[in-house]
Tab-separated table of N, CA and C in Angstrom:
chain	number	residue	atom	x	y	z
A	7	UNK	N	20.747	-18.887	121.264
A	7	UNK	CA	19.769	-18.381	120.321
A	7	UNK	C	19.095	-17.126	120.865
A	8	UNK	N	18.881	-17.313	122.537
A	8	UNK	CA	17.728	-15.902	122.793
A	8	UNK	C	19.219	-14.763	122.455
A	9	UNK	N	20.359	-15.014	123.009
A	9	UNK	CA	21.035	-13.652	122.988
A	9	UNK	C	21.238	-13.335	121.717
A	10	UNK	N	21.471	-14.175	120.898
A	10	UNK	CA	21.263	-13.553	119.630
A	10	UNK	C	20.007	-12.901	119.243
A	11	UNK	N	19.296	-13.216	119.216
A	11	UNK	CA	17.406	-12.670	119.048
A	11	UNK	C	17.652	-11.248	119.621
A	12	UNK	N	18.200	-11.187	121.272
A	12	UNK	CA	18.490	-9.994	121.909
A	12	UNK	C	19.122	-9.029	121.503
A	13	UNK	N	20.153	-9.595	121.088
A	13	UNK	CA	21.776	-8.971	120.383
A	13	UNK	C	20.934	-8.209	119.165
A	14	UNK	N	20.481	-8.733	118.135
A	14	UNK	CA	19.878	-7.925	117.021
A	14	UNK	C	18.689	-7.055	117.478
A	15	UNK	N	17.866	-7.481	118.288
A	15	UNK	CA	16.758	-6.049	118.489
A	15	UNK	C	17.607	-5.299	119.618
A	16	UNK	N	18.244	-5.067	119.965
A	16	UNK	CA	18.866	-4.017	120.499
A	16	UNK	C	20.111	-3.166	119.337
A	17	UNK	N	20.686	-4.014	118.610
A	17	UNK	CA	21.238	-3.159	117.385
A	17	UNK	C	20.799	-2.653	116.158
A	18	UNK	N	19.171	-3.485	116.340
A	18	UNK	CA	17.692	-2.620	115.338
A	18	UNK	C	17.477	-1.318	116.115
A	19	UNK	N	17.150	-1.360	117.491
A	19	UNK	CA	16.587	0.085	118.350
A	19	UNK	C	18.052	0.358	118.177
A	20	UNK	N	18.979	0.350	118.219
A	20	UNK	CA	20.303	1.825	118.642
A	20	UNK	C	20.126	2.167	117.234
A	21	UNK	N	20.235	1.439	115.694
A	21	UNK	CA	20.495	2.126	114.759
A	21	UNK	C	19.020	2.926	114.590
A	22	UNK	N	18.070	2.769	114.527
A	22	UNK	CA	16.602	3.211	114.382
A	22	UNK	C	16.902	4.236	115.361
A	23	UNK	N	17.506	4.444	116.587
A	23	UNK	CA	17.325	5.467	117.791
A	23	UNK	C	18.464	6.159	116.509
A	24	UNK	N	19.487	6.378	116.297
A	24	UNK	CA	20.515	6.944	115.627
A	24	UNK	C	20.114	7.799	114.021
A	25	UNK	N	19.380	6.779	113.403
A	25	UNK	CA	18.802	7.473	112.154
A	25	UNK	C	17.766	8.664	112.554
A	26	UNK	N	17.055	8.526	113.743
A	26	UNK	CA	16.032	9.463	113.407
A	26	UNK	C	16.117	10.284	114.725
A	27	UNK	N	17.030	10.258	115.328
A	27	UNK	CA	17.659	11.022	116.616
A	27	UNK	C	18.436	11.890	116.319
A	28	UNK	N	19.434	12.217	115.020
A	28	UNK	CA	20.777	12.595	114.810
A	28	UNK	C	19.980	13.961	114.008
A	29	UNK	N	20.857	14.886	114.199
A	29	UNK	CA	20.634	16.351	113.430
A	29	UNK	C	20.551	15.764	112.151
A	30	UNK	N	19.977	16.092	111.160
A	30	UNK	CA	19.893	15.982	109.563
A	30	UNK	C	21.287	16.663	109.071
A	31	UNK	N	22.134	15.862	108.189
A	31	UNK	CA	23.066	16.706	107.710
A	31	UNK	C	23.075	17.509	106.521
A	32	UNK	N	23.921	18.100	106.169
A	32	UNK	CA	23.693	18.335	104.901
A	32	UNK	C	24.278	18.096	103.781
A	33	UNK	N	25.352	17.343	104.239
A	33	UNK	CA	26.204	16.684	103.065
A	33	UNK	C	25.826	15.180	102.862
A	34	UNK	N	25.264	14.630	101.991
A	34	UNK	CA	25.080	13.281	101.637
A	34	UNK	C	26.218	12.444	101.971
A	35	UNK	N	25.881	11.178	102.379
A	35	UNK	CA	27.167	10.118	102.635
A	35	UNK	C	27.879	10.057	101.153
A	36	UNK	N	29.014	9.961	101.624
A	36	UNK	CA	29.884	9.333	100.158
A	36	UNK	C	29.910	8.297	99.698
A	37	UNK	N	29.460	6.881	100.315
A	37	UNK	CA	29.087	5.744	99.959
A	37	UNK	C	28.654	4.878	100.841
A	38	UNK	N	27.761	4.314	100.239
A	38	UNK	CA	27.297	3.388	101.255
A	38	UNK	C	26.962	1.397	100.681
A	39	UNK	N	27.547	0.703	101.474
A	39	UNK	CA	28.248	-0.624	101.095
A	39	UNK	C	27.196	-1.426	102.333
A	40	UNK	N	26.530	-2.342	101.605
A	40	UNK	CA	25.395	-3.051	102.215
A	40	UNK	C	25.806	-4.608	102.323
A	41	UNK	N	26.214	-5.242	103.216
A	41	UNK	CA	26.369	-6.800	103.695
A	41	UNK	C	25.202	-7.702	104.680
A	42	UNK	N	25.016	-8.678	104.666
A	42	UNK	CA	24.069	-9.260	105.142
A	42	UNK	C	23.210	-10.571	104.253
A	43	UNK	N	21.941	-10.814	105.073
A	43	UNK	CA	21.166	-11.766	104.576
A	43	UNK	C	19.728	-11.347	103.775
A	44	UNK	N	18.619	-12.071	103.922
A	44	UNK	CA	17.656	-12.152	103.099
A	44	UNK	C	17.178	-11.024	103.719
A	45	UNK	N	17.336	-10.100	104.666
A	45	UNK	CA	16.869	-8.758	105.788
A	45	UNK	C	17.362	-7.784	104.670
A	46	UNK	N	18.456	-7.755	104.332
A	46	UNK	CA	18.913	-6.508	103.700
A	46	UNK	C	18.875	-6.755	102.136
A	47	UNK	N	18.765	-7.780	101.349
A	47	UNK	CA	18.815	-8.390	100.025
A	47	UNK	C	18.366	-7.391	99.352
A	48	UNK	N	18.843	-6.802	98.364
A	48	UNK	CA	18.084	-5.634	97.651
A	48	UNK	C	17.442	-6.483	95.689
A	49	UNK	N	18.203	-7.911	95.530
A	49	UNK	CA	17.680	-8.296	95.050
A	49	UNK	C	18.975	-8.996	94.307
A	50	UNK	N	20.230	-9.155	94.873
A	50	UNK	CA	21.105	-10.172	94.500
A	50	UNK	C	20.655	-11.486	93.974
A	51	UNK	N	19.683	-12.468	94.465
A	51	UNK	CA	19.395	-13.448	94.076
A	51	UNK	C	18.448	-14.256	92.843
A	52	UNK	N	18.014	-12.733	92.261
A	52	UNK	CA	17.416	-12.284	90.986
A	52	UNK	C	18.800	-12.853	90.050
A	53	UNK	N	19.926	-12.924	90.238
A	53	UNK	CA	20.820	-13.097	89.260
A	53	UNK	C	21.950	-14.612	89.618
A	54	UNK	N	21.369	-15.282	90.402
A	54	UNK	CA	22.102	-16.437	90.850
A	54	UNK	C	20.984	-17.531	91.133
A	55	UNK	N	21.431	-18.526	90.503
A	55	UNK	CA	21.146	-20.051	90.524
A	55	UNK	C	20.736	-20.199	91.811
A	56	UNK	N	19.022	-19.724	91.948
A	56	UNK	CA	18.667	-20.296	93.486
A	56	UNK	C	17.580	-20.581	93.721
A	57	UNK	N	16.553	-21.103	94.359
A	57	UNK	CA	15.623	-21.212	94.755
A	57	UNK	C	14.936	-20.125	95.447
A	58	UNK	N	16.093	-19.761	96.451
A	58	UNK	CA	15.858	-18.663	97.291
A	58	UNK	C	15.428	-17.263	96.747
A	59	UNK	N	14.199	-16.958	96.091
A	59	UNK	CA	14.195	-15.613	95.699
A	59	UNK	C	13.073	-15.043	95.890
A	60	UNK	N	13.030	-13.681	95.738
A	60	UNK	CA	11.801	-12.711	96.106
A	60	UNK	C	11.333	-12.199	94.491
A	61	UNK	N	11.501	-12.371	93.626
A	61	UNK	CA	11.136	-11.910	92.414
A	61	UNK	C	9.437	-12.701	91.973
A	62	UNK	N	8.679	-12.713	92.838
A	62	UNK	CA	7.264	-12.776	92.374
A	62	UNK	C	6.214	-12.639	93.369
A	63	UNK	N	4.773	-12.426	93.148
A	63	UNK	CA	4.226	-11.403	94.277
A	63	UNK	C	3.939	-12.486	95.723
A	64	UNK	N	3.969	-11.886	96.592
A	64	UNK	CA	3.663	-10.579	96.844
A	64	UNK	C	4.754	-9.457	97.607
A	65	UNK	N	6.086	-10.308	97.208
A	65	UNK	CA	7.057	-9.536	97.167
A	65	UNK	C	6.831	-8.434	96.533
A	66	UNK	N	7.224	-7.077	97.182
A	66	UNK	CA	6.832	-5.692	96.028
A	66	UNK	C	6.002	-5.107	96.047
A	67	UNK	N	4.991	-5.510	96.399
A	67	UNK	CA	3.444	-5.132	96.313
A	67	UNK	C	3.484	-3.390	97.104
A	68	UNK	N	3.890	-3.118	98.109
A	68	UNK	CA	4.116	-1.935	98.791
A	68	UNK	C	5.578	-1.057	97.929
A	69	UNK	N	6.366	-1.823	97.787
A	69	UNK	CA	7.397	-0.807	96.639
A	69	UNK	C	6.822	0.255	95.723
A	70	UNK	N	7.583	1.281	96.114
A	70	UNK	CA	7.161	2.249	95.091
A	70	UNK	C	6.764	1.907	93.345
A	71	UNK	N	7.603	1.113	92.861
A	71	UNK	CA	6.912	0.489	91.335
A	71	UNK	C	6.116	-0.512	91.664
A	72	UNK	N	5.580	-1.173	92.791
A	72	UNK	CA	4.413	-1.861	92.897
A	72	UNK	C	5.027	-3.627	92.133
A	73	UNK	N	6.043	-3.463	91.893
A	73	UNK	CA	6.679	-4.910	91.240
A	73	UNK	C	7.535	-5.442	92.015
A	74	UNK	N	7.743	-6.682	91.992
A	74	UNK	CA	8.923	-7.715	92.743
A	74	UNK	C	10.434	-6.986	92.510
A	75	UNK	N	11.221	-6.581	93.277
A	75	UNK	CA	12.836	-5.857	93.205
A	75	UNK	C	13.702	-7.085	93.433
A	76	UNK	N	13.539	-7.928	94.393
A	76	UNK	CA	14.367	-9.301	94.649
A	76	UNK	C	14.122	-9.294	96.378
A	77	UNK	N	13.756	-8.193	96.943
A	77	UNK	CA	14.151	-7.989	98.072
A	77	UNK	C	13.306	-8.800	99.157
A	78	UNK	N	13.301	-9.371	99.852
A	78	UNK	CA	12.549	-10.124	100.791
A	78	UNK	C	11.611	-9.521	101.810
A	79	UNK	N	11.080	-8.610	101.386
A	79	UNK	CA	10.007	-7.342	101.743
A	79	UNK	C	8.852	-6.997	100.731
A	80	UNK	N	7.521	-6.625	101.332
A	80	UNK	CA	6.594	-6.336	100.359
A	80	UNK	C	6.598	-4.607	100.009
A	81	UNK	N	8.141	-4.498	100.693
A	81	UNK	CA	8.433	-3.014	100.345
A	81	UNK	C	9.479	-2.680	100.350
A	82	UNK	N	10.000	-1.266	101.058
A	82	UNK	CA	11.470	-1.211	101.328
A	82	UNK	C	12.354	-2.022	102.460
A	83	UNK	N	13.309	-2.213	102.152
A	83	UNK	CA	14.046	-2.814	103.551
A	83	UNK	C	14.520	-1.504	104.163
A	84	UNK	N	15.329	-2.185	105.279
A	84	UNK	CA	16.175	-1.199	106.069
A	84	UNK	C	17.555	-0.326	105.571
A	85	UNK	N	18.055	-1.020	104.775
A	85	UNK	CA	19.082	-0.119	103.778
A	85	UNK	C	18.643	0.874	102.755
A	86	UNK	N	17.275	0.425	102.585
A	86	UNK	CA	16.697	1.429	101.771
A	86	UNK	C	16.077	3.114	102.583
A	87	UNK	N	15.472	2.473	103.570
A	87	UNK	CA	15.373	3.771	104.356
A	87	UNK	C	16.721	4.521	105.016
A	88	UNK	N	17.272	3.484	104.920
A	88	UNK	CA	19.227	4.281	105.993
A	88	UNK	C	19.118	5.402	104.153
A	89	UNK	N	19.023	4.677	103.208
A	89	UNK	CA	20.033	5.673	102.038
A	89	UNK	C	18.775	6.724	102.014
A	90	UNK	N	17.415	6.450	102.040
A	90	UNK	CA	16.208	8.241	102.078
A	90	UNK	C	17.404	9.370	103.492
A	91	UNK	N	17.228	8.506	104.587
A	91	UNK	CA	18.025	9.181	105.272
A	91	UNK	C	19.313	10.156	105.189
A	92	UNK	N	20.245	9.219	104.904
A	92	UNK	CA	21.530	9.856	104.257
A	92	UNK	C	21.557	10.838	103.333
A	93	UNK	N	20.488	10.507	102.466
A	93	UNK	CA	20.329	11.413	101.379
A	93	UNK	C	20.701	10.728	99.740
A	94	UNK	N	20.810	9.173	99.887
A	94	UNK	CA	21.623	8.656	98.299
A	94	UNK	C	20.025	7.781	97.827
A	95	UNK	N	20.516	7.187	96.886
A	95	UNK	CA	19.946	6.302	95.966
A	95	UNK	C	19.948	5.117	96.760
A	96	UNK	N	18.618	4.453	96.702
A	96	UNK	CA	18.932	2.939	97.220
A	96	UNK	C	19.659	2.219	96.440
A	97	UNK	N	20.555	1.178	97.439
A	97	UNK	CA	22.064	0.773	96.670
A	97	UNK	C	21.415	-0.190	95.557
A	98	UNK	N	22.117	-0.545	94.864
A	98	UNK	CA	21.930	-1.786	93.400
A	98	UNK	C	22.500	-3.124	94.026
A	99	UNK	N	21.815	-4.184	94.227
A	99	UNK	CA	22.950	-5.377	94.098
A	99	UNK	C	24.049	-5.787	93.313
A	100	UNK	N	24.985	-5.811	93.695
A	100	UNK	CA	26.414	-6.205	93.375
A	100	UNK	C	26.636	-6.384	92.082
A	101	UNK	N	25.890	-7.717	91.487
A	101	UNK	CA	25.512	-8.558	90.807
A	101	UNK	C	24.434	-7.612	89.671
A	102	UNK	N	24.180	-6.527	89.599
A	102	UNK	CA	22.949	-5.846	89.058
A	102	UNK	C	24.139	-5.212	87.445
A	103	UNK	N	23.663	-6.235	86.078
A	103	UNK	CA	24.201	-5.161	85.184
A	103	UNK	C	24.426	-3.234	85.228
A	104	UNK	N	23.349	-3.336	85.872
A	104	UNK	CA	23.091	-1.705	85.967
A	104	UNK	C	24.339	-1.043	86.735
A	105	UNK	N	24.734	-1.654	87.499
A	105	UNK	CA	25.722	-1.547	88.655
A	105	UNK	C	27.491	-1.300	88.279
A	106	UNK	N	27.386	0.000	87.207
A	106	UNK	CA	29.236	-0.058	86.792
A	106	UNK	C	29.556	1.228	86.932
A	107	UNK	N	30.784	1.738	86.986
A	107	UNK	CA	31.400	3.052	86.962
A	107	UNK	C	31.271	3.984	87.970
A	108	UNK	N	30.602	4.951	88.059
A	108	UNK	CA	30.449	6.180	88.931
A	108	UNK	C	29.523	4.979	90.153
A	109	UNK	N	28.416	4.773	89.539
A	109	UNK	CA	27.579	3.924	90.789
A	109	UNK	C	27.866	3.390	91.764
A	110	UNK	N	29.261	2.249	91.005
A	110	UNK	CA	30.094	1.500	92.418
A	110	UNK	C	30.516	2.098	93.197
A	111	UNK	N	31.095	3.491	92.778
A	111	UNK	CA	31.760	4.292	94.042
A	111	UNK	C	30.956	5.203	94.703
A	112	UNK	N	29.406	4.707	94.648
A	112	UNK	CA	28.668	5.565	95.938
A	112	UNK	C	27.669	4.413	96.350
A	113	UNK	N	28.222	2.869	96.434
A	113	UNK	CA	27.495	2.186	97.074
A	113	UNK	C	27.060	0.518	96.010
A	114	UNK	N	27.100	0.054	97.093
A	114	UNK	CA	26.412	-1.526	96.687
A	114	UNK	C	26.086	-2.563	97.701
A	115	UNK	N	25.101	-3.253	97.179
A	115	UNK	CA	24.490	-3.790	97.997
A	115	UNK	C	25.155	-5.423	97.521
A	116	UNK	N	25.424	-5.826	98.773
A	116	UNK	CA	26.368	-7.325	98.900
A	116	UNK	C	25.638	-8.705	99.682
A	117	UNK	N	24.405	-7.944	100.065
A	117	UNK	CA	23.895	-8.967	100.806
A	117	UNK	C	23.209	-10.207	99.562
A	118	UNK	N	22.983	-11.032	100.595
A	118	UNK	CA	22.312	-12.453	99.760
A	118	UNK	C	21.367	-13.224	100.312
A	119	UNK	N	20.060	-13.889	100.194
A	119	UNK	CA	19.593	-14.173	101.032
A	119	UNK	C	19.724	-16.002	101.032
A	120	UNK	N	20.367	-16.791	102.623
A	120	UNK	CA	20.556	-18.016	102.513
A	120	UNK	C	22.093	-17.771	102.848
A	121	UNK	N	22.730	-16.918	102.576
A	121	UNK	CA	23.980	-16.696	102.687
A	121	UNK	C	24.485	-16.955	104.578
A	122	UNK	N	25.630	-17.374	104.465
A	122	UNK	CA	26.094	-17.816	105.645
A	122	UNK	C	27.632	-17.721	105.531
A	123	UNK	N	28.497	-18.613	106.751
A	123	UNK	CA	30.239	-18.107	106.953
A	123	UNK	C	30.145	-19.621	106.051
A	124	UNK	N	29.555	-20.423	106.455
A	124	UNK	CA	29.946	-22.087	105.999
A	124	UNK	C	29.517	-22.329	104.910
A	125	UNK	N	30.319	-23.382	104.497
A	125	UNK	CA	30.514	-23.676	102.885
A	125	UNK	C	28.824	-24.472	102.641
A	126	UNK	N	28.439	-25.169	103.812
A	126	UNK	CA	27.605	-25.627	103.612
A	126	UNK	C	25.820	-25.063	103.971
A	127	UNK	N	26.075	-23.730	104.570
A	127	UNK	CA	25.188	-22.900	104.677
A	127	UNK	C	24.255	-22.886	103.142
A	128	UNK	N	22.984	-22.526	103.153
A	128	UNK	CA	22.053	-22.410	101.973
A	128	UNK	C	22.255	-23.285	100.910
A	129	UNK	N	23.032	-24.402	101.502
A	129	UNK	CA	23.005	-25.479	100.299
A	129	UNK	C	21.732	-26.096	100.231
A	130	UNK	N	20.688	-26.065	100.688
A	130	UNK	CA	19.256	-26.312	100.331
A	130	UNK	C	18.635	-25.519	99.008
A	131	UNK	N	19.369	-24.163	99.285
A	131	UNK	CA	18.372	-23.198	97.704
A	131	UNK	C	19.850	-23.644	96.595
A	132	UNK	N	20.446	-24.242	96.725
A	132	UNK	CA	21.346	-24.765	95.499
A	132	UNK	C	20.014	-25.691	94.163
A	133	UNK	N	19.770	-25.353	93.074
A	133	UNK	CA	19.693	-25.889	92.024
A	133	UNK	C	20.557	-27.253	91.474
């Protein structure tokens, strides 16, 4: 458990040392594809049968529209500041009607929060 604990704040400081260490470019990324848990959730679980969700306050409260997004933050997450960086749109969850055509091919967000490798992972926020 500690090396894991370890393992992630040392791959929080290298990417955080990397985003704001690196020359600014000037060409925007061409896409950017978001995986993970309730850390990166941009609001996947807004649209699936769960318990597990961020859609009421005080989720949001710091977000620029001041409303619940899904995301497990009272603001932006970390994929949201990587895409100010890069230069794109914060990604849409997967799962987001909004989410068809030109959009998919500059990014989506895949994370989930509860999500795990095992079948039996987040079977607690099951309905």
């Amino acid at each position: 458990m500690h090396i894991l604990l370890l393992t992630s704040i040392y791959l929080s400081a290298a990417l955080w040392g990397t985003l704001f260490l690196m020359p600014q470019q000037t060409n925007a990324a061409r896409a950017f594809y978001v995986f993970g848990d309730s850390l990166v959730d941009s609001g996947n679980n807004n649209y699936l049968v769960t318990t597990a969700r961020a859609d009421s306050p005080p989720y949001g409260i710091d977000y620029p529209t001041g409303r619940p997004t899904g995301r497990f933050s009272n603001g932006l997450n970390l994929p949201d500041i990587i895409s100010e960086q890069i230069g794109s749109e914060p990604t849409l969850p997967i799962l987001s009607p909004e989410l068809t055509g030109e959009k998919l091919l500059v990014g989506a967000n895949f994370a989930s929060a509860g999500i795990g490798i095992l079948n039996d992972t987040g079977v607690q926020f099951r309905l």
